């Protein structure tokens, strides 16, 4: 395992991060490495880079050369789009899996990029908005403010994340054992009641894609289609 993360763990991270409060102030990648080795001493190699992926790659040009799979779960559109560009220039090698959550963890996605099919950017607009979100939220509900200070956050916790973590982990293991030929999109939607209680709604356009989606609480899978006008992988972009 090679862990890459430039950030230090903060107090608000602890409710939905593998590391707990005793690791606050330490680099996430370094802390996770130590925690994994304590919990799983049979692991043969766990290394870390307290840096962005771009910085880590600049320091070690073969960083991903021997990787079986790169899991990209940065939560930053620009960093992920840059990785997608790098991945395309490398001929989509090694395999890459992207994972992200929608607001308030009302839905989650895992996309594995294969030799054929869409690239990561095919499913997003130019500003990083997903082309077909599962959930819809009023702008006023996107962030909450902590009382007495200016910090903003999205309220969700480990229970909601558990489904999304399992979704991405399962797809990662499948790709390791049976490499994809075509890019695949796996998604999970919370129950309609949970989403509506949180002041959101299921996207009617997404629901219309399958009768199973009407009440949420489901896992769906479909090819991650290429987009003919994709700025990253369309013929005009690669010419």
mmCIF file of C-alpha atoms in Angstrom:
data_model
loop_
_atom_site.group_PDB
_atom_site.id
_atom_site.type_symbol
_atom_site.label_atom_id
_atom_site.label_comp_id
_atom_site.label_asym_id
_atom_site.label_seq_id
_atom_site.Cartn_x
_atom_site.Cartn_y
_atom_site.Cartn_z
ATOM 1 C CA UNK A 1 0.000 0.000 0.000
ATOM 2 C CA UNK A 2 1.179 3.504 -0.869
ATOM 3 C CA UNK A 3 -0.746 6.248 0.940
ATOM 4 C CA UNK A 4 -0.710 9.833 -0.357
ATOM 5 C CA UNK A 5 -2.271 12.753 1.522
ATOM 6 C CA UNK A 6 -0.935 16.271 2.179
ATOM 7 C CA UNK A 7 -3.306 17.142 5.021
ATOM 8 C CA UNK A 8 -3.078 16.837 8.782
ATOM 9 C CA UNK A 9 -6.029 15.317 10.629
ATOM 10 C CA UNK A 10 -8.282 17.885 12.312
ATOM 11 C CA UNK A 11 -10.939 17.491 14.977
ATOM 12 C CA UNK A 12 -13.921 17.689 12.593
ATOM 13 C CA UNK A 13 -12.365 14.894 10.458
ATOM 14 C CA UNK A 14 -12.537 12.328 13.239
ATOM 15 C CA UNK A 15 -16.249 11.530 12.970
ATOM 16 C CA UNK A 16 -15.764 10.102 9.475
ATOM 17 C CA UNK A 17 -12.111 9.119 9.219
ATOM 18 C CA UNK A 18 -10.428 5.825 10.025
ATOM 19 C CA UNK A 19 -8.117 7.685 12.430
ATOM 20 C CA UNK A 20 -9.519 8.888 15.758
ATOM 21 C CA UNK A 21 -8.862 11.906 17.929
ATOM 22 C CA UNK A 22 -5.461 10.672 19.168
ATOM 23 C CA UNK A 23 -4.138 11.312 15.646
ATOM 24 C CA UNK A 24 -5.305 14.955 15.430
ATOM 25 C CA UNK A 25 -2.502 17.183 14.181
ATOM 26 C CA UNK A 26 -0.630 14.382 12.443
ATOM 27 C CA UNK A 27 -0.457 13.851 8.700
ATOM 28 C CA UNK A 28 -3.283 11.569 7.593
ATOM 29 C CA UNK A 29 -1.139 9.339 5.390
ATOM 30 C CA UNK A 30 1.532 8.902 8.067
ATOM 31 C CA UNK A 31 -1.042 8.217 10.768
ATOM 32 C CA UNK A 32 -2.954 5.743 8.644
ATOM 33 C CA UNK A 33 0.251 3.891 7.804
ATOM 34 C CA UNK A 34 1.067 3.470 11.488
ATOM 35 C CA UNK A 35 -2.504 2.478 12.362
ATOM 36 C CA UNK A 36 -2.602 -0.161 9.606
ATOM 37 C CA UNK A 37 0.703 -1.684 10.666
ATOM 38 C CA UNK A 38 -0.487 -1.887 14.267
ATOM 39 C CA UNK A 39 -3.747 -3.528 13.281
ATOM 40 C CA UNK A 40 -2.397 -5.758 10.504
ATOM 41 C CA UNK A 41 1.250 -6.606 11.313
ATOM 42 C CA UNK A 42 1.363 -9.150 8.467
ATOM 43 C CA UNK A 43 1.297 -6.334 5.872
ATOM 44 C CA UNK A 44 4.567 -6.545 3.981
ATOM 45 C CA UNK A 45 4.828 -2.942 2.780
ATOM 46 C CA UNK A 46 3.008 0.256 3.661
ATOM 47 C CA UNK A 47 4.607 3.554 2.679
ATOM 48 C CA UNK A 48 3.304 7.098 2.788
ATOM 49 C CA UNK A 49 3.830 10.513 1.202
ATOM 50 C CA UNK A 50 2.778 13.618 3.138
ATOM 51 C CA UNK A 51 2.202 15.514 -0.094
ATOM 52 C CA UNK A 52 -0.244 16.003 -2.936
ATOM 53 C CA UNK A 53 -0.142 13.297 -5.584
ATOM 54 C CA UNK A 54 1.515 15.754 -7.969
ATOM 55 C CA UNK A 55 4.277 16.556 -5.457
ATOM 56 C CA UNK A 56 4.776 12.887 -4.613
ATOM 57 C CA UNK A 57 5.012 11.955 -8.300
ATOM 58 C CA UNK A 58 7.498 14.761 -8.983
ATOM 59 C CA UNK A 59 9.747 13.429 -6.212
ATOM 60 C CA UNK A 60 9.356 9.787 -7.259
ATOM 61 C CA UNK A 61 8.642 9.458 -10.963
ATOM 62 C CA UNK A 62 7.908 5.714 -10.723
ATOM 63 C CA UNK A 63 5.446 6.212 -7.849
ATOM 64 C CA UNK A 64 2.591 4.502 -9.725
ATOM 65 C CA UNK A 65 4.670 2.393 -12.089
ATOM 66 C CA UNK A 66 4.179 -0.907 -10.251
ATOM 67 C CA UNK A 67 0.696 -0.189 -8.922
ATOM 68 C CA UNK A 68 -2.087 -2.675 -9.571
ATOM 69 C CA UNK A 69 -4.698 -0.016 -8.843
ATOM 70 C CA UNK A 70 -4.771 3.670 -7.888
ATOM 71 C CA UNK A 71 -7.760 4.682 -5.759
ATOM 72 C CA UNK A 72 -8.471 8.392 -6.196
ATOM 73 C CA UNK A 73 -10.674 9.740 -3.405
ATOM 74 C CA UNK A 74 -9.349 13.268 -3.025
ATOM 75 C CA UNK A 75 -12.610 15.191 -2.974
ATOM 76 C CA UNK A 76 -11.050 17.995 -5.029
ATOM 77 C CA UNK A 77 -12.167 18.371 -8.631
ATOM 78 C CA UNK A 78 -9.015 20.059 -9.924
ATOM 79 C CA UNK A 79 -6.677 17.458 -8.404
ATOM 80 C CA UNK A 80 -8.794 14.585 -9.700
ATOM 81 C CA UNK A 81 -9.145 16.100 -13.173
ATOM 82 C CA UNK A 82 -5.368 16.509 -13.318
ATOM 83 C CA UNK A 83 -4.927 12.859 -12.346
ATOM 84 C CA UNK A 84 -7.377 11.910 -15.099
ATOM 85 C CA UNK A 85 -5.282 13.848 -17.646
ATOM 86 C CA UNK A 86 -2.126 12.098 -16.419
ATOM 87 C CA UNK A 87 -3.900 8.720 -16.551
ATOM 88 C CA UNK A 88 -4.988 9.293 -20.150
ATOM 89 C CA UNK A 89 -1.489 10.302 -21.213
ATOM 90 C CA UNK A 90 -0.247 7.047 -19.666
ATOM 91 C CA UNK A 91 -2.706 5.021 -21.751
ATOM 92 C CA UNK A 92 -5.002 4.422 -18.751
ATOM 93 C CA UNK A 93 -2.319 2.435 -16.951
ATOM 94 C CA UNK A 94 -2.337 1.501 -14.098
ATOM 95 C CA UNK A 95 -6.014 0.901 -13.397
ATOM 96 C CA UNK A 96 -7.740 3.797 -11.623
ATOM 97 C CA UNK A 97 -10.820 3.916 -9.433
ATOM 98 C CA UNK A 98 -12.471 7.187 -8.406
ATOM 99 C CA UNK A 99 -14.849 7.430 -5.438
ATOM 100 C CA UNK A 100 -16.894 10.366 -4.145
ATOM 101 C CA UNK A 101 -19.999 11.196 -2.169
ATOM 102 C CA UNK A 102 -22.883 13.514 -2.927
ATOM 103 C CA UNK A 103 -23.966 16.197 -0.419
ATOM 104 C CA UNK A 104 -24.801 14.917 3.067
ATOM 105 C CA UNK A 105 -23.767 11.414 1.973
ATOM 106 C CA UNK A 106 -27.199 10.923 0.396
ATOM 107 C CA UNK A 107 -25.540 8.990 -2.430
ATOM 108 C CA UNK A 108 -22.129 7.696 -3.403
ATOM 109 C CA UNK A 109 -20.241 6.710 -6.537
ATOM 110 C CA UNK A 110 -17.340 4.491 -7.538
ATOM 111 C CA UNK A 111 -16.037 4.613 -11.101
ATOM 112 C CA UNK A 112 -13.368 2.249 -12.398
ATOM 113 C CA UNK A 113 -11.730 3.373 -15.636
ATOM 114 C CA UNK A 114 -11.085 0.595 -18.137
ATOM 115 C CA UNK A 115 -9.167 0.531 -21.438
ATOM 116 C CA UNK A 116 -12.405 1.386 -23.264
ATOM 117 C CA UNK A 117 -15.355 3.568 -22.325
ATOM 118 C CA UNK A 118 -15.422 6.936 -20.670
ATOM 119 C CA UNK A 119 -12.617 8.656 -18.821
ATOM 120 C CA UNK A 120 -13.291 10.160 -15.410
ATOM 121 C CA UNK A 121 -14.072 13.604 -16.802
ATOM 122 C CA UNK A 122 -16.750 12.253 -19.162
ATOM 123 C CA UNK A 123 -19.261 12.264 -16.301
ATOM 124 C CA UNK A 124 -18.694 15.874 -15.222
ATOM 125 C CA UNK A 125 -19.174 19.371 -16.534
ATOM 126 C CA UNK A 126 -16.313 21.855 -16.872
ATOM 127 C CA UNK A 127 -16.663 23.071 -13.261
ATOM 128 C CA UNK A 128 -16.656 19.583 -11.767
ATOM 129 C CA UNK A 129 -20.404 19.119 -11.332
ATOM 130 C CA UNK A 130 -21.579 15.569 -11.988
ATOM 131 C CA UNK A 131 -23.637 15.310 -15.193
ATOM 132 C CA UNK A 132 -26.391 13.215 -13.584
ATOM 133 C CA UNK A 133 -26.500 13.549 -9.782
ATOM 134 C CA UNK A 134 -28.593 11.091 -7.783
ATOM 135 C CA UNK A 135 -29.754 13.683 -5.255
ATOM 136 C CA UNK A 136 -30.827 17.327 -5.452
ATOM 137 C CA UNK A 137 -30.342 19.828 -2.625
ATOM 138 C CA UNK A 138 -31.419 23.437 -2.087
ATOM 139 C CA UNK A 139 -28.403 25.742 -2.164
ATOM 140 C CA UNK A 140 -29.185 26.863 1.380
ATOM 141 C CA UNK A 141 -28.859 23.262 2.616
ATOM 142 C CA UNK A 142 -25.426 22.556 1.160
ATOM 143 C CA UNK A 143 -23.525 23.809 4.218
ATOM 144 C CA UNK A 144 -24.204 24.315 7.925
ATOM 145 C CA UNK A 145 -22.367 26.748 10.194
ATOM 146 C CA UNK A 146 -20.804 25.777 13.486
ATOM 147 C CA UNK A 147 -22.347 27.844 16.317
ATOM 148 C CA UNK A 148 -20.146 30.695 17.448
ATOM 149 C CA UNK A 149 -17.621 30.511 14.612
ATOM 150 C CA UNK A 150 -17.381 30.897 10.852
ATOM 151 C CA UNK A 151 -16.643 27.251 10.017
ATOM 152 C CA UNK A 152 -18.993 25.502 7.594
ATOM 153 C CA UNK A 153 -19.568 21.780 7.153
ATOM 154 C CA UNK A 154 -21.864 19.153 5.691
ATOM 155 C CA UNK A 155 -23.568 17.068 8.382
ATOM 156 C CA UNK A 156 -23.140 13.346 7.841
ATOM 157 C CA UNK A 157 -21.465 10.584 9.745
ATOM 158 C CA UNK A 158 -19.986 7.096 9.584
ATOM 159 C CA UNK A 159 -23.314 5.274 9.238
ATOM 160 C CA UNK A 160 -24.090 6.920 5.903
ATOM 161 C CA UNK A 161 -20.498 6.555 4.737
ATOM 162 C CA UNK A 162 -20.397 2.821 5.468
ATOM 163 C CA UNK A 163 -22.473 1.982 2.380
ATOM 164 C CA UNK A 164 -20.326 4.155 0.120
ATOM 165 C CA UNK A 165 -17.049 2.822 1.530
ATOM 166 C CA UNK A 166 -18.275 -0.737 0.930
ATOM 167 C CA UNK A 167 -19.359 0.177 -2.603
ATOM 168 C CA UNK A 168 -15.916 1.510 -3.523
ATOM 169 C CA UNK A 169 -13.993 -1.205 -1.674
ATOM 170 C CA UNK A 170 -15.957 -3.993 -3.338
ATOM 171 C CA UNK A 171 -15.351 -2.559 -6.807
ATOM 172 C CA UNK A 172 -11.649 -2.090 -6.045
ATOM 173 C CA UNK A 173 -11.249 -5.746 -5.063
ATOM 174 C CA UNK A 174 -13.136 -6.871 -8.179
ATOM 175 C CA UNK A 175 -10.879 -4.792 -10.435
ATOM 176 C CA UNK A 176 -7.774 -6.250 -8.773
ATOM 177 C CA UNK A 177 -8.897 -9.819 -9.439
ATOM 178 C CA UNK A 178 -10.609 -9.284 -12.793
ATOM 179 C CA UNK A 179 -9.378 -6.207 -14.686
ATOM 180 C CA UNK A 180 -12.081 -4.257 -16.469
ATOM 181 C CA UNK A 181 -12.350 -4.023 -20.233
ATOM 182 C CA UNK A 182 -14.868 -1.155 -20.164
ATOM 183 C CA UNK A 183 -15.201 1.664 -17.623
ATOM 184 C CA UNK A 184 -17.805 0.860 -14.966
ATOM 185 C CA UNK A 185 -19.931 3.082 -12.726
ATOM 186 C CA UNK A 186 -21.336 1.715 -9.478
ATOM 187 C CA UNK A 187 -23.593 3.913 -7.365
ATOM 188 C CA UNK A 188 -25.592 3.802 -4.140
ATOM 189 C CA UNK A 189 -28.562 5.913 -3.092
ATOM 190 C CA UNK A 190 -29.813 6.317 0.463
ATOM 191 C CA UNK A 191 -33.468 5.688 1.280
ATOM 192 C CA UNK A 192 -35.833 8.349 -0.034
ATOM 193 C CA UNK A 193 -37.008 8.981 3.543
ATOM 194 C CA UNK A 194 -33.485 9.708 4.751
ATOM 195 C CA UNK A 195 -32.818 12.100 1.863
ATOM 196 C CA UNK A 196 -36.100 13.952 2.260
ATOM 197 C CA UNK A 197 -35.675 14.167 6.048
ATOM 198 C CA UNK A 198 -32.375 15.907 5.321
ATOM 199 C CA UNK A 199 -34.256 18.390 3.069
ATOM 200 C CA UNK A 200 -33.084 16.864 -0.216
ATOM 201 C CA UNK A 201 -34.779 14.837 -2.945
ATOM 202 C CA UNK A 202 -33.993 12.090 -5.428
ATOM 203 C CA UNK A 203 -33.249 13.442 -8.899
ATOM 204 C CA UNK A 204 -36.277 12.577 -11.116
ATOM 205 C CA UNK A 205 -33.991 12.175 -14.136
ATOM 206 C CA UNK A 206 -31.915 9.567 -12.306
ATOM 207 C CA UNK A 207 -34.980 7.832 -10.870
ATOM 208 C CA UNK A 208 -36.434 7.528 -14.376
ATOM 209 C CA UNK A 209 -33.561 5.271 -15.393
ATOM 210 C CA UNK A 210 -34.899 2.258 -13.457
ATOM 211 C CA UNK A 211 -38.057 1.307 -11.504
ATOM 212 C CA UNK A 212 -35.827 0.139 -8.642
ATOM 213 C CA UNK A 213 -34.699 3.693 -7.984
ATOM 214 C CA UNK A 214 -38.068 5.156 -6.995
ATOM 215 C CA UNK A 215 -37.612 4.749 -3.238
ATOM 216 C CA UNK A 216 -33.824 4.917 -3.108
ATOM 217 C CA UNK A 217 -32.058 2.464 -0.810
ATOM 218 C CA UNK A 218 -30.480 0.701 -3.777
ATOM 219 C CA UNK A 219 -27.231 -0.082 -5.520
ATOM 220 C CA UNK A 220 -27.026 0.342 -9.274
ATOM 221 C CA UNK A 221 -24.387 -0.389 -11.882
ATOM 222 C CA UNK A 222 -23.953 0.720 -15.469
ATOM 223 C CA UNK A 223 -21.141 1.409 -17.936
ATOM 224 C CA UNK A 224 -19.394 4.759 -17.486
ATOM 225 C CA UNK A 225 -20.124 6.076 -20.949
ATOM 226 C CA UNK A 226 -17.786 8.213 -22.993
ATOM 227 C CA UNK A 227 -18.888 11.754 -23.801
ATOM 228 C CA UNK A 228 -18.199 12.859 -27.355
ATOM 229 C CA UNK A 229 -17.479 16.424 -26.279
ATOM 230 C CA UNK A 230 -15.354 15.508 -23.247
ATOM 231 C CA UNK A 231 -12.580 18.076 -22.843
ATOM 232 C CA UNK A 232 -10.141 15.372 -21.738
ATOM 233 C CA UNK A 233 -10.604 12.354 -23.996
ATOM 234 C CA UNK A 234 -12.645 13.387 -27.041
ATOM 235 C CA UNK A 235 -10.862 13.161 -30.433
ATOM 236 C CA UNK A 236 -10.594 16.948 -30.562
ATOM 237 C CA UNK A 237 -9.017 17.039 -27.084
ATOM 238 C CA UNK A 238 -6.421 14.382 -27.868
ATOM 239 C CA UNK A 239 -5.603 15.537 -31.397
#
